mmCIF file of C-alpha atoms in Angstrom:
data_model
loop_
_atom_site.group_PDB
_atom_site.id
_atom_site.type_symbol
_atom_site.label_atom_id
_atom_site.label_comp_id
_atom_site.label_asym_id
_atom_site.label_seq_id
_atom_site.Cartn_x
_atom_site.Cartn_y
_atom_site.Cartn_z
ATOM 1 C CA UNK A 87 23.397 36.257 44.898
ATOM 2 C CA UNK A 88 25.222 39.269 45.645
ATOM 3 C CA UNK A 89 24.103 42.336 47.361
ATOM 4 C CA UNK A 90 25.839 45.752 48.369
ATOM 5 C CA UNK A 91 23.794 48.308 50.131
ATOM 6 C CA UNK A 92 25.544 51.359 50.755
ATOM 7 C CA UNK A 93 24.677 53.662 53.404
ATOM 8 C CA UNK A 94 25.666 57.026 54.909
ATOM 9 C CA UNK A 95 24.625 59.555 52.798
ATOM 10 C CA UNK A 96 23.425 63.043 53.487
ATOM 11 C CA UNK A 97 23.224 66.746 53.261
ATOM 12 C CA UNK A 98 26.094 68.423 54.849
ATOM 13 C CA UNK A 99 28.206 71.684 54.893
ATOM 14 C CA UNK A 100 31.276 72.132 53.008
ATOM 15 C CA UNK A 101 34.282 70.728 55.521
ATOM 16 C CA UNK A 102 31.813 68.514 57.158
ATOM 17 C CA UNK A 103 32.352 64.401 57.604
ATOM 18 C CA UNK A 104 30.368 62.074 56.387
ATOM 19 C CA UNK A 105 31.284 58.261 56.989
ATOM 20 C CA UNK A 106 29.832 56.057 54.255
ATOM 21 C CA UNK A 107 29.119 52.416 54.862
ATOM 22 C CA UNK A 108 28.793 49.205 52.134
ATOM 23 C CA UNK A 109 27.268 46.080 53.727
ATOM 24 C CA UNK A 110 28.003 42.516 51.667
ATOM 25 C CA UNK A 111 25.984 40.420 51.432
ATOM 26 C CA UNK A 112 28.070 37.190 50.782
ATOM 27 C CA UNK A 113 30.887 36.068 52.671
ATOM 28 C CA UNK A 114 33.963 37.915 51.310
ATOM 29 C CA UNK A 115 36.985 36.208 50.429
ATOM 30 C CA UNK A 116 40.783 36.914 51.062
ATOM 31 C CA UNK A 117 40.812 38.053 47.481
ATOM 32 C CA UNK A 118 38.155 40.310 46.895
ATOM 33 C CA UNK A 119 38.806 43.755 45.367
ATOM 34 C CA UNK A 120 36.039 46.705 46.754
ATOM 35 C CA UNK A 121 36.081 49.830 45.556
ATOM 36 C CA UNK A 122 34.122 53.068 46.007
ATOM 37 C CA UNK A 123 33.113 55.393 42.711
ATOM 38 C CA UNK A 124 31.250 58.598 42.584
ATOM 39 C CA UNK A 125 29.215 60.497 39.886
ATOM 40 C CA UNK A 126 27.655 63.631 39.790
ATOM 41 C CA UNK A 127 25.246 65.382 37.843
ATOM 42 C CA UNK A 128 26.323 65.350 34.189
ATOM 43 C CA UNK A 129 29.563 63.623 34.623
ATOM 44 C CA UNK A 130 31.072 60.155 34.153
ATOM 45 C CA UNK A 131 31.050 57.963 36.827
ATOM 46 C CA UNK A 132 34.898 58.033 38.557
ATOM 47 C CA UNK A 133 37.024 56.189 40.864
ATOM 48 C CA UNK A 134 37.356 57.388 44.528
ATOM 49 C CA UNK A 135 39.400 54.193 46.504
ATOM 50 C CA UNK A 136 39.888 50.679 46.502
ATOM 51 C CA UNK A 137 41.234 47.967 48.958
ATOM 52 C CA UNK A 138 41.763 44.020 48.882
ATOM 53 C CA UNK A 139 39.861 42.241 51.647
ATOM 54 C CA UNK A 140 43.664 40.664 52.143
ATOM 55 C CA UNK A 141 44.733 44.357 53.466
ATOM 56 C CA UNK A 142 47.426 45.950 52.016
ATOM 57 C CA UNK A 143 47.799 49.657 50.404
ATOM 58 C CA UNK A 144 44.786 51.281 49.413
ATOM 59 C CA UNK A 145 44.407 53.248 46.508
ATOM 60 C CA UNK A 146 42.879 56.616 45.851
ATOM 61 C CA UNK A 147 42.243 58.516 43.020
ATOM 62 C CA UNK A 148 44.818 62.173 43.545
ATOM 63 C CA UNK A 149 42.356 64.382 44.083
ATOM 64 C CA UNK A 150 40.720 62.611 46.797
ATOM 65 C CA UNK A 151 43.971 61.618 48.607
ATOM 66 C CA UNK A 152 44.243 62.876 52.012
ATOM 67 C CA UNK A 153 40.969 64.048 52.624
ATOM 68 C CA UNK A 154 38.866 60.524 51.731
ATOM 69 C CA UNK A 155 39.644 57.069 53.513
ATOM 70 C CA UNK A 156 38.879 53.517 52.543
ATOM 71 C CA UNK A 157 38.659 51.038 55.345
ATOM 72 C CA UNK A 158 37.346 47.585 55.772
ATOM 73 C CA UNK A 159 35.953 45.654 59.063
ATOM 74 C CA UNK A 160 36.288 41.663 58.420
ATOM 75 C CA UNK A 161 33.766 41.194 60.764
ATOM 76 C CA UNK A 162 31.113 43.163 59.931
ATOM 77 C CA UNK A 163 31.599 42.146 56.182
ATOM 78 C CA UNK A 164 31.455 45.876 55.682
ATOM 79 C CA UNK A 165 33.843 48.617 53.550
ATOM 80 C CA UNK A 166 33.501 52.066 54.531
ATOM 81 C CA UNK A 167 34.609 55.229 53.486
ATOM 82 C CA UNK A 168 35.382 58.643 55.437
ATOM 83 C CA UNK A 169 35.017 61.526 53.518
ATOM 84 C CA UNK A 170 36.599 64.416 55.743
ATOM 85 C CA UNK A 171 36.528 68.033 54.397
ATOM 86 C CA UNK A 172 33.930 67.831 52.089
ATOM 87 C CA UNK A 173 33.394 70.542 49.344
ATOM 88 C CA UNK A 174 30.619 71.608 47.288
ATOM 89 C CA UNK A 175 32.346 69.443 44.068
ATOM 90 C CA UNK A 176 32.104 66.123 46.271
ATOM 91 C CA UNK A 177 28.501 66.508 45.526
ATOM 92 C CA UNK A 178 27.460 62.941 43.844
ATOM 93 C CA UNK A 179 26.103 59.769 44.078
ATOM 94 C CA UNK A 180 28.600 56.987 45.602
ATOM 95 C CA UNK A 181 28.867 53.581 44.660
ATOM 96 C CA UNK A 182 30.621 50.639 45.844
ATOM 97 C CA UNK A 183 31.925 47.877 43.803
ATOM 98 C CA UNK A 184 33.198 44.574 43.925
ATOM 99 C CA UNK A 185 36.263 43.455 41.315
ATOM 100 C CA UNK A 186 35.292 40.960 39.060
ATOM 101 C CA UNK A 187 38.934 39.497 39.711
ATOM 102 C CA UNK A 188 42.240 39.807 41.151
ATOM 103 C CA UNK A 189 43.797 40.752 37.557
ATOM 104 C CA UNK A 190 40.634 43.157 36.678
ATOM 105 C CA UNK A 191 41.968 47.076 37.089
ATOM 106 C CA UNK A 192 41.330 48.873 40.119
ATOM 107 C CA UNK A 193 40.267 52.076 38.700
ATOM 108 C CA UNK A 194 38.195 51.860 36.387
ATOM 109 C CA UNK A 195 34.844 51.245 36.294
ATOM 110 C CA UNK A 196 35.094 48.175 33.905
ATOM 111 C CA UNK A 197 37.422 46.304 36.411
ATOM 112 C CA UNK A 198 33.906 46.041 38.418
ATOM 113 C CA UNK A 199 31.213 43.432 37.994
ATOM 114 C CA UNK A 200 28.405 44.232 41.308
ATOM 115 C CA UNK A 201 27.410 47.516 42.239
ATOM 116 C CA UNK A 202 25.343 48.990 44.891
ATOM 117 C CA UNK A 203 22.509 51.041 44.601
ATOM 118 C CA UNK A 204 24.253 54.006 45.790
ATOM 119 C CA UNK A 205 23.967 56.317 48.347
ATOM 120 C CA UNK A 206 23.630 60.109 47.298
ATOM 121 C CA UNK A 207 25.958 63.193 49.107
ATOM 122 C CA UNK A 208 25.357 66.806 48.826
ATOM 123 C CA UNK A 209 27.596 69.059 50.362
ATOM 124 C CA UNK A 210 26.659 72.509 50.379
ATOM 125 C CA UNK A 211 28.367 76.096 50.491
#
């Protein structure tokens, strides 16, 4: 069965940090696709980042680029993300997501087939 359990979530100042975390709970492959959403009050759920467990470029949605960071640590079977100055509008809930295969798209929630529970972020101004 699989589990993600994100952690890391908080209420912070806008330009704070905030490092999220996403524990697996099965023993990831070489290709498995993780990816981290969001979703605020009201809105659609949207992509943030993605990686392969293989390494390789990540992606990241444009407006996040620069300030957000997708990372993975093999050994810890964990994906994390570092969200570096944060504004009031990166208030949401965060998900991560494994790819339900190597072909399925990375940004979109539909390429996506486990999610975590979520872990929720206010940033305030």
């Amino acid at each position: 069965q699989v589990h993600l359990v994100e952690s890391g979530g908080g209420v912070v100042q806008a330009g704070d940090s905030l490092r999220l975390s996403c524990a697996a709970s099965w023993r990831t492959s070489s290709d498995v696709g993780m990816g981290w959403f969001r979703q605020a009050p009201g809105k659609e759920r949207e992509f943030v980042a993605a990686l392969s467990w293989s390494g390789g470029t990540p992606f990241y949605a444009d407006s996040m680029k620069g300030r957000f960071t997708i990372s993975l640590v093999k050994a810890e079977n964990t994906v994390y993300l570092q969200l570096t100055s944060l504004k009031p509008e990166d208030t949401a809930v965060y998900y991560c997501a494994k790819k339900a295969s190597v072909d399925s798209t990375w940004r979109r929630r539909e390429g996506y087939e486990y999610w975590g529970q979520g872990t929720k972020v206010t940033v305030s101004s």
